[in-house]
C-alpha positions in Angstrom: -5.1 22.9 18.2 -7.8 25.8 18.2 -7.1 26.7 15.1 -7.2 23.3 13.6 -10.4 22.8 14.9 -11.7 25.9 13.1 -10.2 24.8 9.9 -11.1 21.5 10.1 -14.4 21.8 11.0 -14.6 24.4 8.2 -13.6 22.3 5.7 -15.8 19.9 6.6 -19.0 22.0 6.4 -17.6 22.4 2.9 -17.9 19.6 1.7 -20.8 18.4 3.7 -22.5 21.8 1.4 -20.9 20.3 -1.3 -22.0 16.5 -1.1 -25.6 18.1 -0.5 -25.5 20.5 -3.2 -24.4 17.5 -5.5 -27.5 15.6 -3.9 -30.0 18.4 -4.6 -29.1 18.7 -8.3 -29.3 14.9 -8.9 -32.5 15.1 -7.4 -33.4 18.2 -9.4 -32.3 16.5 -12.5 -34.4 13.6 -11.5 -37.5 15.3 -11.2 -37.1 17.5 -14.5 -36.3 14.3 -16.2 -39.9 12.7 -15.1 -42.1 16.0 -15.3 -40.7 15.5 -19.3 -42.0 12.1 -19.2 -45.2 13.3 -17.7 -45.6 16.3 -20.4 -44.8 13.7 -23.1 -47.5 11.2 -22.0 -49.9 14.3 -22.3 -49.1 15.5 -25.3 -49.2 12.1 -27.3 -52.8 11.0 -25.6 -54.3 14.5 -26.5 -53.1 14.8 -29.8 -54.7 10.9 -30.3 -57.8 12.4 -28.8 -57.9 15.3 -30.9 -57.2 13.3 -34.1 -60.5 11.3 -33.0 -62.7 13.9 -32.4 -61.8 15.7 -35.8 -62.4 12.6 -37.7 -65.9 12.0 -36.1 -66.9 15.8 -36.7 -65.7 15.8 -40.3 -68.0 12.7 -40.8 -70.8 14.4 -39.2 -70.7 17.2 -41.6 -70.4 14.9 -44.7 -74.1 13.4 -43.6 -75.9 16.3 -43.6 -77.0 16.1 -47.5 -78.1 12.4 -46.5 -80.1 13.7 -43.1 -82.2 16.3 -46.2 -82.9 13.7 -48.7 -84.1 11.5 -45.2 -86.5 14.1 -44.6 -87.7 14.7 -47.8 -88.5 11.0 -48.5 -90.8 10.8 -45.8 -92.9 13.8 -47.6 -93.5 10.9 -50.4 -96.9 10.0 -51.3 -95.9 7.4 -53.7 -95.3 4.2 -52.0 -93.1 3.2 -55.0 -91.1 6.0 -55.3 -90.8 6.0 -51.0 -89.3 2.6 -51.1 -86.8 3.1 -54.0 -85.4 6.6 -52.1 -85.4 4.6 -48.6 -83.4 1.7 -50.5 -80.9 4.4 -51.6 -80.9 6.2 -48.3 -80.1 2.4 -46.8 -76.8 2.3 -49.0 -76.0 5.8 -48.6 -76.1 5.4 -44.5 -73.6 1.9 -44.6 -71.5 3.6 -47.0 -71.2 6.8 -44.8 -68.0 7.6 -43.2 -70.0 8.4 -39.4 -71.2 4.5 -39.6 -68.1 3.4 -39.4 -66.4 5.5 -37.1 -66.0 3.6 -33.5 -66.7 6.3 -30.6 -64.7 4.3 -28.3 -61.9 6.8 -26.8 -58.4 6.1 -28.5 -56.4 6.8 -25.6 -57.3 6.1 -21.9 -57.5 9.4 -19.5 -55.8 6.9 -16.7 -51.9 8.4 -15.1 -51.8 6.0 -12.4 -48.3 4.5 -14.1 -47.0 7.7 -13.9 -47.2 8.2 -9.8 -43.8 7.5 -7.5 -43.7 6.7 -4.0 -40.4 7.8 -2.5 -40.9 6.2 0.8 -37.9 3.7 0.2 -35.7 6.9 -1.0 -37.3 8.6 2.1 -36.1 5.8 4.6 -32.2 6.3 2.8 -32.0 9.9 2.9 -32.9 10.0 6.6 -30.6 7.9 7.6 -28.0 9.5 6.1 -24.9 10.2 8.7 -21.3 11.2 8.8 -19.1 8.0 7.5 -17.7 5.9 10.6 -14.4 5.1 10.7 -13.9 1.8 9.0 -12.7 -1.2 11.0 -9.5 -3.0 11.3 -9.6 -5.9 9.0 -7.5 -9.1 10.1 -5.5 -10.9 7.7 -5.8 -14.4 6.9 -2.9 -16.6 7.3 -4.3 -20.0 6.4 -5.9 -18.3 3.2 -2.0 -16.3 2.0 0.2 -18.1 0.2 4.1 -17.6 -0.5 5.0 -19.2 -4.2 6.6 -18.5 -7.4 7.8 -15.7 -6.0 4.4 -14.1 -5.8 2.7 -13.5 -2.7 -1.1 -13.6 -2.3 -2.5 -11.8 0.6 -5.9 -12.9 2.1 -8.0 -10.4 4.8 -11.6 -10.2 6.1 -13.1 -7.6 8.0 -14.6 -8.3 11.4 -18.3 -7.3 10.2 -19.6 -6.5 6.9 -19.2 -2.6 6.0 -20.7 -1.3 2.7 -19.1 2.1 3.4 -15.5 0.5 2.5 -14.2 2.3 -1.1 -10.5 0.5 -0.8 -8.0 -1.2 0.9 -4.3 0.0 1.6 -1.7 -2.6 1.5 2.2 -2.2 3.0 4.9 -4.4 2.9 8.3 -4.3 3.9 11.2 -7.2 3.5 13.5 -7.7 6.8 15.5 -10.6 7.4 13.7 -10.8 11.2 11.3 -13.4 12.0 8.1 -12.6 14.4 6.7 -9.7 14.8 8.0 -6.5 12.8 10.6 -4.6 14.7 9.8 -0.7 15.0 13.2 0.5 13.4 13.9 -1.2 10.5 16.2 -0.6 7.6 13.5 -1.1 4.6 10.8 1.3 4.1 7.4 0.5 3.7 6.3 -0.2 0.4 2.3 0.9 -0.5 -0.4 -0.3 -2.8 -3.2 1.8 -2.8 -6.7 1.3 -4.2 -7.5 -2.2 -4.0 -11.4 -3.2 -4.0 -10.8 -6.8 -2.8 -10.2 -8.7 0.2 -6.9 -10.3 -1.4 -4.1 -9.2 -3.2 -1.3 -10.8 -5.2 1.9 -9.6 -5.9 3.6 -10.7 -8.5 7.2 -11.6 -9.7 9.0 -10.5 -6.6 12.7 -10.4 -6.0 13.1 -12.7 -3.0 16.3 -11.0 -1.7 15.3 -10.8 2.2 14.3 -13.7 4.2 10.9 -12.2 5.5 8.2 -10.1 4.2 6.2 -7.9 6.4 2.3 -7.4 6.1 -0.5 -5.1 6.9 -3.4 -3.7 5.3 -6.4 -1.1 6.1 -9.7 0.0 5.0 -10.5 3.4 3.7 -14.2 4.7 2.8 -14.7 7.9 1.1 -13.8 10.3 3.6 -11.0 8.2 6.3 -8.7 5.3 6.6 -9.4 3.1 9.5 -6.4 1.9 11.1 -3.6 -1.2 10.0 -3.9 -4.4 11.1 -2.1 -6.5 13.4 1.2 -6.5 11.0 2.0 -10.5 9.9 5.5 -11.8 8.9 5.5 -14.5 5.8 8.5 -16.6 5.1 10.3 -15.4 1.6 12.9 -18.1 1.4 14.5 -18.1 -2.2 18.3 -18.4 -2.9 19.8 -14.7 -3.2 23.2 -14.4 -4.4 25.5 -12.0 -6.2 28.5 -12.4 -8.3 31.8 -12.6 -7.1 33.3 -9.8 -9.3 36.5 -9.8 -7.4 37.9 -13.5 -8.3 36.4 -13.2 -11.9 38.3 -13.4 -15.2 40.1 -10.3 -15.6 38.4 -9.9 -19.1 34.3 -10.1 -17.8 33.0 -6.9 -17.1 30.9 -7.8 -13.2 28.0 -5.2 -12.8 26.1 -6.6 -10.1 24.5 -9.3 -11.9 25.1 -8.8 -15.1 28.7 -9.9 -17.1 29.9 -8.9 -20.4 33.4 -9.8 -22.3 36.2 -7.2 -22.6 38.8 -8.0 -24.4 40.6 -5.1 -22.8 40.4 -6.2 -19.3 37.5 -3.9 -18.6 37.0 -5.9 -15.6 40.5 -4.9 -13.8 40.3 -1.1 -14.7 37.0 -1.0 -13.4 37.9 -2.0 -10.2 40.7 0.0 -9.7 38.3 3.0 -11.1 36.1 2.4 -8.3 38.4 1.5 -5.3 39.7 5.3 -7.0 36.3 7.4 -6.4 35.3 5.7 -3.2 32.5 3.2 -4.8 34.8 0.0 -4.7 32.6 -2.1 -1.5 29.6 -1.5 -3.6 30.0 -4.7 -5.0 31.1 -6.1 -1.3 27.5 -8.3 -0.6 28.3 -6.8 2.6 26.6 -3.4 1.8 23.8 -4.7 0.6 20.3 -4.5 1.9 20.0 -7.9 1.4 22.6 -8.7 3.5 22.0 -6.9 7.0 22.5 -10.4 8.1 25.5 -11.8 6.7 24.9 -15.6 5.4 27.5 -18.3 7.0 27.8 -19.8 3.5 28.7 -16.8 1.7 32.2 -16.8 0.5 35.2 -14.5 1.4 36.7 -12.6 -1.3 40.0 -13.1 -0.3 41.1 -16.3 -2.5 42.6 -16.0 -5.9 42.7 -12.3 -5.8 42.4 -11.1 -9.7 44.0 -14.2 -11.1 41.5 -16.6 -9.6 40.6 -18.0 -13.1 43.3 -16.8 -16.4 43.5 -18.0 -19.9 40.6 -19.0 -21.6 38.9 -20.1 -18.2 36.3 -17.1 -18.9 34.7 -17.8 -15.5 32.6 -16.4 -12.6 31.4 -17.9 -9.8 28.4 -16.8 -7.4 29.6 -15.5 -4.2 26.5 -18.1 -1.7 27.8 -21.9 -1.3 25.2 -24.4 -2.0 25.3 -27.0 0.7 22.1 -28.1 1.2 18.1 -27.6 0.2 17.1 -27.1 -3.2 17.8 -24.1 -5.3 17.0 -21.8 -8.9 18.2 -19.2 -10.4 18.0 -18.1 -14.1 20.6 -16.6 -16.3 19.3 -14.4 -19.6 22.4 -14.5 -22.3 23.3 -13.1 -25.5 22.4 -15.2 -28.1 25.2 -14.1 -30.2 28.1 -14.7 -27.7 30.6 -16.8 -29.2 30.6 -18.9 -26.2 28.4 -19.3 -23.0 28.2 -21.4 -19.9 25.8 -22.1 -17.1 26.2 -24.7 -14.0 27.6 -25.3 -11.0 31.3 -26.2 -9.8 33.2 -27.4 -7.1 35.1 -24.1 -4.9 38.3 -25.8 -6.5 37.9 -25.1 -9.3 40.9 -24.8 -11.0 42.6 -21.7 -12.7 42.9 -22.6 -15.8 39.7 -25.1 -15.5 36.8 -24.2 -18.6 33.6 -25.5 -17.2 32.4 -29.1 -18.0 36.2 -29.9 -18.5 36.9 -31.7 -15.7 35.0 -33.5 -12.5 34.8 -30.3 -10.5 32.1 -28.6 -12.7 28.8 -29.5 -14.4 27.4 -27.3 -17.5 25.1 -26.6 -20.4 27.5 -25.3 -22.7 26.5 -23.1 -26.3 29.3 -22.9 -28.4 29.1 -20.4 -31.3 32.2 -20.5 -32.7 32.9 -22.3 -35.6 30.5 -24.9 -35.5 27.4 -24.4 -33.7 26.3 -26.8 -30.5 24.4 -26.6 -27.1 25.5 -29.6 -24.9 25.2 -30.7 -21.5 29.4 -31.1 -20.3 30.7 -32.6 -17.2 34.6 -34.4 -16.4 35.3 -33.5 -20.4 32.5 -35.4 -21.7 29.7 -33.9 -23.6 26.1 -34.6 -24.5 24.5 -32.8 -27.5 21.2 -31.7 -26.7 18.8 -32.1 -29.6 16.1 -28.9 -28.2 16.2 -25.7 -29.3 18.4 -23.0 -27.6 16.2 -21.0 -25.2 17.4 -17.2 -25.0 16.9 -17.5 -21.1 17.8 -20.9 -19.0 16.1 -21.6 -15.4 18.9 -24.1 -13.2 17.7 -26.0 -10.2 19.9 -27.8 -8.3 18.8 -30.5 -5.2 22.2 -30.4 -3.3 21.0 -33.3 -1.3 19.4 -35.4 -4.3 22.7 -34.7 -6.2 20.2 -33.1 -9.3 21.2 -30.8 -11.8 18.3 -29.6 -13.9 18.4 -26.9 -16.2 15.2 -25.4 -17.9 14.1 -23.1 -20.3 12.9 -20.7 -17.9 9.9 -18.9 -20.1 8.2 -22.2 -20.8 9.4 -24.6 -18.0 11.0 -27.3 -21.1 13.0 -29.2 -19.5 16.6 -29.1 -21.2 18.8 -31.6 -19.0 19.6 -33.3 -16.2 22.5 -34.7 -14.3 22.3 -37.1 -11.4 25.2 -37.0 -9.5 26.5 -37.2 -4.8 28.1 -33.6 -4.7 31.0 -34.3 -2.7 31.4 -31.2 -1.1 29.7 -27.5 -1.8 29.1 -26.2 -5.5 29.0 -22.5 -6.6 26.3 -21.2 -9.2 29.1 -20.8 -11.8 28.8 -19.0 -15.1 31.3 -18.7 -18.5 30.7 -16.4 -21.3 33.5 -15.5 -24.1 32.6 -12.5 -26.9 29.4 -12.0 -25.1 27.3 -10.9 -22.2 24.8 -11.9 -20.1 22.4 -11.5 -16.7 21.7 -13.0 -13.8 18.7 -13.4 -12.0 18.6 -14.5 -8.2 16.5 -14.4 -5.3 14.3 -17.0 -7.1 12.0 -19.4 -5.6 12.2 -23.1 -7.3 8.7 -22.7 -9.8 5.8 -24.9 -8.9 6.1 -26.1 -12.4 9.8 -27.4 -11.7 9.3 -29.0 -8.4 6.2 -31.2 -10.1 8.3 -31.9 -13.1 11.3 -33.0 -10.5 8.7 -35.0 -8.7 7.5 -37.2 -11.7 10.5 -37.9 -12.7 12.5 -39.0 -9.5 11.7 -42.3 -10.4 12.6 -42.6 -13.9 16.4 -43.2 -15.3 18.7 -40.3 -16.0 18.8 -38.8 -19.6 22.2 -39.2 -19.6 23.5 -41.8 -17.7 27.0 -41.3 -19.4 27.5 -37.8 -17.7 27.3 -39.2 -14.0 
């Protein structure tokens, strides 16, 4: 401790030398600056001056030859000959260049402009002290706001502080509500170097319940300490893929699904189950899912052979009983064939989606003869919009709505109004292609006003109940 107090204090005097030193040449610089202002000013009224007095002495010289004829005119007898030389003399003296030279000074011998008074910079520089340590700010709940899967962050310090350079932000998720535990599982994540009391932080991946907050002020020297850490509500619906009841010929990597014609999808289970890495895909060893959801499904059922023959199917692994919910799938615009909905856990086999009563689709069909319809009990719709390269689906499990959106401009694509009989699945089809899922999405603002002003119109397609 002794010899951290040398050090420290060393280091200190350092840069205390140093902040001084930088003050002394700004100050020099300053001065030189305005002593070239002053020498400037001098220089231009002296050479004006000099100019004058030149001018006025050059016309003094030229009027000598009329000051002799003056004084020899007044030697004239002849009264005649006196007034025709004092008539010339006359013209001679307008036409002179001393009578018309002004002796009024060109340029004034006033420098009052020029004088400083420092006694404002005086008052500054002696109060000049070592920085405090900046106070704890407090964060504003009533001011922060959780939506479209950004959160905005709102703080205010308990008394104004010009000394403040930044603000440190942390967050953390956790699936704990209250107060922040002091052993959790998620680090703390940091944004530095923000100059305003609020922060937003965008597209987030909502695959926690909670968010932790806390935030702190820095000046130029030290960080003052966090604030009373906040929890904010991150509810979104997180699921994964249930890559162990797939089609044996889709490829499951986490979220994303391509087509093997192989049976990719078998051998790379058996390749992972081989080097140890098999329960990766289990939810179960997920951060996400320190606390296991009652709604998520067990792997057990249908093994490999869950869905066979052309039923090219995956399901999501989180039932959907309840609430309202979004999730977007990004797809390969050249897949032969590609499917988006939801469905019924029983599902069939051999079921394609849209084919029978247990599943409800947007189907793009690029085989043969191109179309992008809306499917459900083996009835179609064709949907006259253009095929977005990325679909947003919202489903109000109580409200029995299926919506499905283009998710980059919020177009809305089509709906089905149904009573969901029991739980659905997010449920997904793809055949020569690949695609991507994106969960942990909260429904857009832009949906749930959309939803909203049209609950009371008629269904676009009251043939697809």
């Amino acid at each position: 401790m002794m010899q951290n107090v040398q050090d420290n204090s060393t280091r200190a005097q350092e840069d205390l030398d140093t902040e001084f030193q930088s003050l002394f040449a700004l100050l020099d610089e300053l001065k030189e600056d305005m002593v070239t202002k002053i020498k400037q000013e001098r220089a231009q009224r002296t050479y004006e001056l000099q100019a004058q007095l030149a001018a006025c002495t050059k016309a003094l010289e030229s009027s000598e030859e009329l000051l002799e004829a003056a004084n020899q005119t007044l030697g004239m007898a002849n009264d005649h000959e006196f007034h025709q030389a004092a008539k010339q003399i006359k013209d001679s003296v307008t036409m002179a260049p001393a009578f018309r030279l002004s002796l009024k000074a060109k340029a004034s011998d006033n420098m009052s402009h020029l004088m400083v008074d420092f006694a404002q910079e005086r008052r500054i520089l002696q109060a000049i002290a070592f920085l405090p340590v900046p106070s704890t700010p407090e964060i504003d709940l009533a001011e922060s706001l959780v939506a479209d899967n950004c959160v905005t962050l709102s703080w205010r310090m308990p008394e104004e502080d010009t000394k403040i350079d930044h603000y440190v932000l942390e967050y953390r998720r956790t699936n704990f509500e209250g107060p922040p535990r002091a052993k959790e599982d998620q680090p703390w994540m940091v944004v530095e170097g923000i100059r305003t009391t609020e922060y937003t932080l965008p597209r987030m991946k909502f695959d926690m319940k909670y968010m932790n907050f806390r935030v702190r002020a820095c000046n130029k020297a030290v960080a003052g300490e966090f604030s009373e850490p906040v929890t904010l509500e991150t509810r979104a619906f997180m699921f994964r893929l249930d890559a162990s009841t797939c089609h044996q010929n889709l490829r499951v990597e986490e979220l994303s699904v391509e087509w093997d014609a192989t049976g990719g999808k078998l051998q790379d289970v058996k390749a992972r189950e081989k080097d140890g890495k098999g329960r990766t895909a289990s939810p179960a060893n997920s951060p996400a899912r320190a606390v296991q959801s009652p709604k998520r499904m067990s792997s057990g059922r249908g093994g490999r052979d869950r869905f066979t023959a052309e039923s090219y199917t995956v399901l999501g692994d989180t039932l959907i009983d309840g609430d309202d919910h979004y999730w977007e799938v990004q797809f390969d615009r050249d897949s032969k064939a590609f499917g988006v909905g939801v469905a019924y856990r029983s599902l069939g086999k051999f079921d394609q989606l849209g084919k029978t009563s247990a599943s409800w689709c947007l189907h793009l069909n690029n085989w043969l003869q191109v179309s992008f319809s809306a499917k459900h009990a083996n009835k179609a719709k064709v949907l006259d919009v253009p095929v977005p390269d990325c679909i947003g689906v919202h489903c109000n499990f109580p409200e029995g709505i299926l919506s499905f959106y283009n998710a980059r401009t919020k177009q809305l694509l089509h709906t089905f109004r149904t009573k969901f009989t029991q739980p659905v699945l997010p449920a997904f089809m793809v055949w020569c292609g690949s695609f991507q899922v994106s969960s942990g999405l909260q429904v857009p603002s832009a949906v749930k006003c959309l939803q909203k002003r049209s609950s009371t119109a008629s269904s676009s397609n009251a043939s697809l109940p």
